[in-house]
């Protein structure tokens, strides 16, 4: 039996809460690493700290908004005509609009981070990220279009109505494409640099590659599932939709944590390489630093 809107929202808040708990723990570790656990000589990355904090604030506000919608639907409007399902279909409701705005903001922030990391790893070559950049602009435009359509659509219409379908499908498609392209470019660039310039132990290279590829794959797989479920008119899309916000935070907190602890650099260098200090890799000068007695490498401008 297919999920109803009300059942999907109950499952979604459960899944989102679990993922948010994992994200909150990872956020604490990342913040601690950025502020106090940096390797010797590693500067404070204020930009990463601000982005990490912004992602966490958005994810926290999003889960709080979804909890408020659950209370409104199943307590306040439980006996209203149509019950909780009718409440969830009120697309112009303030909590719906606010929650959707947070989702769009978190998704665009995640995509911007993917794009920026790709730009840095490819030595700030604008032509490499030109097409993904256009896709990000398109995602921004369609995200605004979704919010505008929510306010203009028939109050009794469902989320799958045609007036919304084109905007939502375009948004999901562009964010998915941006993430897949940038993640693939980052993974290829790091693999190419490591193969050409560095000598790696098999077991040392593998964790870095797995992190880059699988972290991107997790986000991409989530977006793909969301796109498929929405176009299949499945209410289960709410479960995936609400999971995106903490997943974005988890993926990028994991990357930030590695960078903050000197295990990787934002430009694509990795501390797992067996390389002599002073070696330049893709324009990045590496030097040996120590954290808890373990040899690591950091990048110097």
CSV table of C-alpha atoms in Angstrom, one decimal:
chain,number,residue,atom,x,y,z
A,1,UNK,CA,0.0,0.0,0.0
A,2,UNK,CA,1.5,3.4,-1.0
A,3,UNK,CA,2.4,5.9,1.7
A,4,UNK,CA,0.1,8.8,2.3
A,5,UNK,CA,1.3,12.3,2.9
A,6,UNK,CA,0.7,12.0,6.6
A,7,UNK,CA,2.5,8.7,7.0
A,8,UNK,CA,5.4,10.0,4.9
A,9,UNK,CA,5.9,13.0,7.1
A,10,UNK,CA,5.9,10.9,10.3
A,11,UNK,CA,8.6,8.6,8.7
A,12,UNK,CA,10.5,11.7,7.4
A,13,UNK,CA,10.8,13.3,10.9
A,14,UNK,CA,12.1,10.1,12.3
A,15,UNK,CA,14.7,9.7,9.6
A,16,UNK,CA,15.7,13.4,9.7
A,17,UNK,CA,16.0,13.3,13.5
A,18,UNK,CA,18.5,10.3,13.3
A,19,UNK,CA,20.5,12.0,10.6
A,20,UNK,CA,20.5,15.3,12.5
A,21,UNK,CA,21.8,13.6,15.6
A,22,UNK,CA,24.7,12.1,13.6
A,23,UNK,CA,25.3,15.5,12.0
A,24,UNK,CA,25.2,17.3,15.4
A,25,UNK,CA,27.9,15.0,16.7
A,26,UNK,CA,30.1,15.4,13.6
A,27,UNK,CA,29.5,19.2,13.7
A,28,UNK,CA,30.9,19.3,17.3
A,29,UNK,CA,34.0,17.3,16.3
A,30,UNK,CA,34.5,19.5,13.2
A,31,UNK,CA,34.2,22.7,15.2
A,32,UNK,CA,36.5,21.4,17.9
A,33,UNK,CA,39.1,20.5,15.2
A,34,UNK,CA,38.8,23.8,13.5
A,35,UNK,CA,39.3,25.8,16.7
A,36,UNK,CA,41.5,23.8,18.9
A,37,UNK,CA,42.8,20.5,17.3
A,38,UNK,CA,44.6,21.9,14.3
A,39,UNK,CA,48.1,20.5,13.6
A,40,UNK,CA,51.0,22.8,14.5
A,41,UNK,CA,51.4,25.7,12.1
A,42,UNK,CA,47.9,25.2,10.7
A,43,UNK,CA,46.0,28.6,10.4
A,44,UNK,CA,42.4,28.9,11.6
A,45,UNK,CA,40.1,28.5,8.6
A,46,UNK,CA,37.5,31.2,9.4
A,47,UNK,CA,35.7,30.6,6.1
A,48,UNK,CA,35.2,27.0,6.8
A,49,UNK,CA,34.1,27.7,10.4
A,50,UNK,CA,31.5,30.2,9.1
A,51,UNK,CA,30.2,27.8,6.4
A,52,UNK,CA,30.0,24.9,8.9
A,53,UNK,CA,28.1,27.1,11.4
A,54,UNK,CA,25.7,28.3,8.7
A,55,UNK,CA,25.0,24.8,7.5
A,56,UNK,CA,24.3,23.7,11.1
A,57,UNK,CA,22.0,26.6,11.8
A,58,UNK,CA,20.0,25.9,8.6
A,59,UNK,CA,19.8,22.1,9.4
A,60,UNK,CA,18.7,22.8,13.0
A,61,UNK,CA,16.1,25.3,12.0
A,62,UNK,CA,14.8,22.9,9.3
A,63,UNK,CA,14.3,20.0,11.7
A,64,UNK,CA,12.6,22.4,14.2
A,65,UNK,CA,10.3,23.6,11.5
A,66,UNK,CA,9.4,20.0,10.6
A,67,UNK,CA,8.6,19.2,14.2
A,68,UNK,CA,6.3,22.2,14.4
A,69,UNK,CA,4.5,21.0,11.3
A,70,UNK,CA,4.0,17.6,12.8
A,71,UNK,CA,2.5,19.2,15.9
A,72,UNK,CA,0.3,21.5,13.8
A,73,UNK,CA,-0.9,18.6,11.6
A,74,UNK,CA,-1.5,15.9,14.2
A,75,UNK,CA,-2.5,18.0,17.2
A,76,UNK,CA,-3.9,21.4,16.2
A,77,UNK,CA,-5.5,20.4,12.9
A,78,UNK,CA,-6.1,16.7,13.7
A,79,UNK,CA,-9.9,17.2,13.5
A,80,UNK,CA,-10.0,19.7,10.7
A,81,UNK,CA,-11.6,18.8,7.4
A,82,UNK,CA,-9.2,16.5,5.6
A,83,UNK,CA,-7.1,16.0,8.7
A,84,UNK,CA,-3.3,16.1,8.8
A,85,UNK,CA,-3.0,15.3,5.0
A,86,UNK,CA,-5.0,18.4,4.1
A,87,UNK,CA,-2.7,20.5,6.3
A,88,UNK,CA,0.4,19.1,4.6
A,89,UNK,CA,-1.1,20.0,1.2
A,90,UNK,CA,-1.5,23.7,2.1
A,91,UNK,CA,1.5,24.7,0.0
A,92,UNK,CA,1.2,28.4,0.8
A,93,UNK,CA,1.2,27.8,4.6
A,94,UNK,CA,3.9,29.8,6.3
A,95,UNK,CA,5.6,26.7,7.8
A,96,UNK,CA,5.6,25.0,4.4
A,97,UNK,CA,7.1,28.1,2.7
A,98,UNK,CA,9.7,28.6,5.4
A,99,UNK,CA,10.7,24.9,5.5
A,100,UNK,CA,11.0,24.9,1.7
A,101,UNK,CA,13.1,28.1,1.8
A,102,UNK,CA,15.5,26.4,4.3
A,103,UNK,CA,15.7,23.3,2.1
A,104,UNK,CA,16.6,25.3,-1.0
A,105,UNK,CA,19.1,27.4,0.9
A,106,UNK,CA,20.9,24.3,2.3
A,107,UNK,CA,20.9,22.6,-1.1
A,108,UNK,CA,22.4,25.7,-2.9
A,109,UNK,CA,25.0,26.1,-0.1
A,110,UNK,CA,26.0,22.5,-0.5
A,111,UNK,CA,26.2,22.8,-4.3
A,112,UNK,CA,28.2,26.0,-3.9
A,113,UNK,CA,30.7,24.2,-1.6
A,114,UNK,CA,31.1,21.4,-4.1
A,115,UNK,CA,31.7,23.9,-6.9
A,116,UNK,CA,34.2,25.9,-4.8
A,117,UNK,CA,36.2,22.8,-3.8
A,118,UNK,CA,36.3,21.8,-7.4
A,119,UNK,CA,37.6,25.2,-8.4
A,120,UNK,CA,40.4,25.0,-5.8
A,121,UNK,CA,41.4,21.5,-6.6
A,122,UNK,CA,41.7,22.4,-10.3
A,123,UNK,CA,44.0,25.3,-9.3
A,124,UNK,CA,41.4,28.0,-9.7
A,125,UNK,CA,40.8,27.3,-13.4
A,126,UNK,CA,37.5,29.0,-14.2
A,127,UNK,CA,36.8,27.1,-17.4
A,128,UNK,CA,36.7,23.8,-15.5
A,129,UNK,CA,33.8,25.0,-13.3
A,130,UNK,CA,32.1,27.2,-15.9
A,131,UNK,CA,29.4,24.7,-16.8
A,132,UNK,CA,28.7,23.6,-13.2
A,133,UNK,CA,28.6,27.3,-12.3
A,134,UNK,CA,25.8,27.9,-14.9
A,135,UNK,CA,23.9,24.9,-13.5
A,136,UNK,CA,24.2,26.4,-10.0
A,137,UNK,CA,22.8,29.7,-11.3
A,138,UNK,CA,20.0,27.7,-12.9
A,139,UNK,CA,19.4,25.9,-9.6
A,140,UNK,CA,19.1,29.2,-7.8
A,141,UNK,CA,16.6,30.5,-10.3
A,142,UNK,CA,14.4,27.4,-10.2
A,143,UNK,CA,14.6,27.4,-6.4
A,144,UNK,CA,13.2,30.9,-6.3
A,145,UNK,CA,10.6,29.7,-8.9
A,146,UNK,CA,9.5,26.9,-6.6
A,147,UNK,CA,8.9,29.3,-3.7
A,148,UNK,CA,7.0,31.7,-6.0
A,149,UNK,CA,4.9,28.8,-7.4
A,150,UNK,CA,4.0,27.7,-3.9
A,151,UNK,CA,2.5,31.1,-3.2
A,152,UNK,CA,0.6,31.2,-6.5
A,153,UNK,CA,-0.7,27.7,-6.9
A,154,UNK,CA,-4.2,26.6,-6.0
A,155,UNK,CA,-4.4,26.2,-2.2
A,156,UNK,CA,-6.0,22.7,-2.6
A,157,UNK,CA,-3.4,21.5,-5.1
A,158,UNK,CA,-0.9,18.8,-4.2
A,159,UNK,CA,2.9,19.0,-4.4
A,160,UNK,CA,2.7,17.0,-7.7
A,161,UNK,CA,0.6,19.6,-9.6
A,162,UNK,CA,1.9,20.5,-13.0
A,163,UNK,CA,2.5,24.1,-12.2
A,164,UNK,CA,5.0,23.0,-9.6
A,165,UNK,CA,6.3,19.9,-11.3
A,166,UNK,CA,8.3,21.7,-13.9
A,167,UNK,CA,10.0,23.9,-11.4
A,168,UNK,CA,10.7,21.1,-8.9
A,169,UNK,CA,12.0,18.7,-11.5
A,170,UNK,CA,14.3,21.3,-13.0
A,171,UNK,CA,15.7,22.2,-9.5
A,172,UNK,CA,16.3,18.5,-8.6
A,173,UNK,CA,17.9,17.8,-12.0
A,174,UNK,CA,20.2,20.8,-11.9
A,175,UNK,CA,21.4,20.2,-8.3
A,176,UNK,CA,22.0,16.5,-9.1
A,177,UNK,CA,24.0,17.4,-12.3
A,178,UNK,CA,26.1,20.0,-10.5
A,179,UNK,CA,27.0,17.6,-7.7
A,180,UNK,CA,27.8,14.7,-10.0
A,181,UNK,CA,30.0,16.8,-12.3
A,182,UNK,CA,31.9,18.5,-9.6
A,183,UNK,CA,32.4,15.4,-7.5
A,184,UNK,CA,33.7,13.5,-10.5
A,185,UNK,CA,36.1,16.3,-11.4
A,186,UNK,CA,37.4,16.5,-7.9
A,187,UNK,CA,37.9,12.8,-7.6
A,188,UNK,CA,39.7,12.6,-11.0
A,189,UNK,CA,41.9,15.6,-10.3
A,190,UNK,CA,43.1,14.2,-6.9
A,191,UNK,CA,43.7,10.7,-8.5
A,192,UNK,CA,45.6,12.3,-11.4
A,193,UNK,CA,47.8,14.4,-9.0
A,194,UNK,CA,48.5,11.4,-6.8
A,195,UNK,CA,49.3,9.1,-9.6
A,196,UNK,CA,51.6,11.5,-11.4
A,197,UNK,CA,53.5,13.2,-8.5
A,198,UNK,CA,53.3,11.0,-5.4
A,199,UNK,CA,54.3,7.6,-4.3
A,200,UNK,CA,51.5,6.0,-2.3
A,201,UNK,CA,51.0,2.9,-0.3
A,202,UNK,CA,47.8,1.2,-1.5
A,203,UNK,CA,46.3,1.2,2.0
A,204,UNK,CA,47.1,4.8,2.6
A,205,UNK,CA,45.6,6.1,-0.6
A,206,UNK,CA,42.4,4.1,-0.4
A,207,UNK,CA,40.7,6.0,2.6
A,208,UNK,CA,41.2,9.4,0.9
A,209,UNK,CA,39.7,8.2,-2.3
A,210,UNK,CA,36.8,6.5,-0.6
A,211,UNK,CA,36.0,9.6,1.4
A,212,UNK,CA,35.9,11.9,-1.7
A,213,UNK,CA,34.1,9.5,-4.0
A,214,UNK,CA,31.6,8.1,-1.4
A,215,UNK,CA,30.8,11.4,0.2
A,216,UNK,CA,29.8,12.8,-3.1
A,217,UNK,CA,28.1,9.6,-4.1
A,218,UNK,CA,25.9,9.7,-0.9
A,219,UNK,CA,24.7,13.2,-1.7
A,220,UNK,CA,24.2,12.4,-5.4
A,221,UNK,CA,22.4,9.2,-4.6
A,222,UNK,CA,20.0,11.1,-2.3
A,223,UNK,CA,19.3,13.7,-5.0
A,224,UNK,CA,18.8,11.0,-7.6
A,225,UNK,CA,16.3,9.1,-5.3
A,226,UNK,CA,14.5,12.4,-4.7
A,227,UNK,CA,14.2,13.1,-8.4
A,228,UNK,CA,12.9,9.6,-9.2
A,229,UNK,CA,10.4,9.5,-6.3
A,230,UNK,CA,9.0,13.0,-7.1
A,231,UNK,CA,8.5,12.1,-10.8
A,232,UNK,CA,6.8,8.9,-9.7
A,233,UNK,CA,4.3,11.0,-7.7
A,234,UNK,CA,5.4,9.1,-4.5
A,235,UNK,CA,4.7,10.7,-1.1
A,236,UNK,CA,7.8,8.9,0.1
A,237,UNK,CA,9.7,11.8,-1.5
A,238,UNK,CA,9.1,13.7,1.7
A,239,UNK,CA,11.3,11.3,3.6
A,240,UNK,CA,14.2,11.9,1.2
A,241,UNK,CA,13.5,15.6,0.9
A,242,UNK,CA,13.8,16.1,4.7
A,243,UNK,CA,16.9,13.9,4.8
A,244,UNK,CA,18.8,16.2,2.4
A,245,UNK,CA,19.5,19.0,4.9
A,246,UNK,CA,21.4,16.9,7.4
A,247,UNK,CA,23.1,14.8,4.7
A,248,UNK,CA,24.6,18.0,3.2
A,249,UNK,CA,25.9,18.8,6.6
A,250,UNK,CA,27.3,15.3,7.2
A,251,UNK,CA,29.1,15.2,3.9
A,252,UNK,CA,30.8,18.5,4.2
A,253,UNK,CA,31.5,18.3,7.9
A,254,UNK,CA,33.4,15.1,7.1
A,255,UNK,CA,35.5,16.8,4.5
A,256,UNK,CA,36.1,19.9,6.7
A,257,UNK,CA,37.1,17.6,9.6
A,258,UNK,CA,39.8,16.0,7.5
A,259,UNK,CA,41.1,19.4,6.3
A,260,UNK,CA,41.0,20.8,9.8
A,261,UNK,CA,43.0,17.9,11.2
A,262,UNK,CA,45.6,18.1,8.5
A,263,UNK,CA,44.7,14.8,6.9
A,264,UNK,CA,43.8,16.6,3.7
A,265,UNK,CA,43.9,20.1,2.2
A,266,UNK,CA,41.1,22.0,0.6
A,267,UNK,CA,43.1,22.2,-2.6
A,268,UNK,CA,43.2,18.4,-2.9
A,269,UNK,CA,46.4,17.5,-1.2
A,270,UNK,CA,46.4,14.5,1.2
A,271,UNK,CA,48.4,13.8,4.3
A,272,UNK,CA,48.5,10.2,3.5
A,273,UNK,CA,51.0,10.7,0.8
A,274,UNK,CA,54.6,9.5,1.2
A,275,UNK,CA,56.4,12.6,-0.1
A,276,UNK,CA,59.3,14.6,1.0
A,277,UNK,CA,58.8,18.1,2.6
A,278,UNK,CA,58.9,20.9,0.1
A,279,UNK,CA,57.6,18.8,-2.8
A,280,UNK,CA,55.1,20.7,-4.9
A,281,UNK,CA,52.0,18.9,-6.0
A,282,UNK,CA,49.8,20.7,-8.5
A,283,UNK,CA,51.2,24.0,-7.3
A,284,UNK,CA,50.7,23.1,-3.6
A,285,UNK,CA,53.9,23.1,-1.4
A,286,UNK,CA,53.7,20.4,1.2
A,287,UNK,CA,55.5,20.4,4.5
A,288,UNK,CA,55.6,17.9,7.3
A,289,UNK,CA,53.6,18.8,10.5
A,290,UNK,CA,52.9,16.6,13.5
A,291,UNK,CA,49.6,15.9,15.2
A,292,UNK,CA,49.6,13.5,18.1
A,293,UNK,CA,53.0,12.1,17.0
A,294,UNK,CA,51.7,11.1,13.5
A,295,UNK,CA,53.5,12.5,10.4
A,296,UNK,CA,51.1,14.6,8.4
A,297,UNK,CA,51.4,17.3,5.8
A,298,UNK,CA,49.9,20.6,5.3
A,299,UNK,CA,49.7,23.0,2.4
A,300,UNK,CA,51.5,26.4,2.4
A,301,UNK,CA,50.5,29.3,0.2
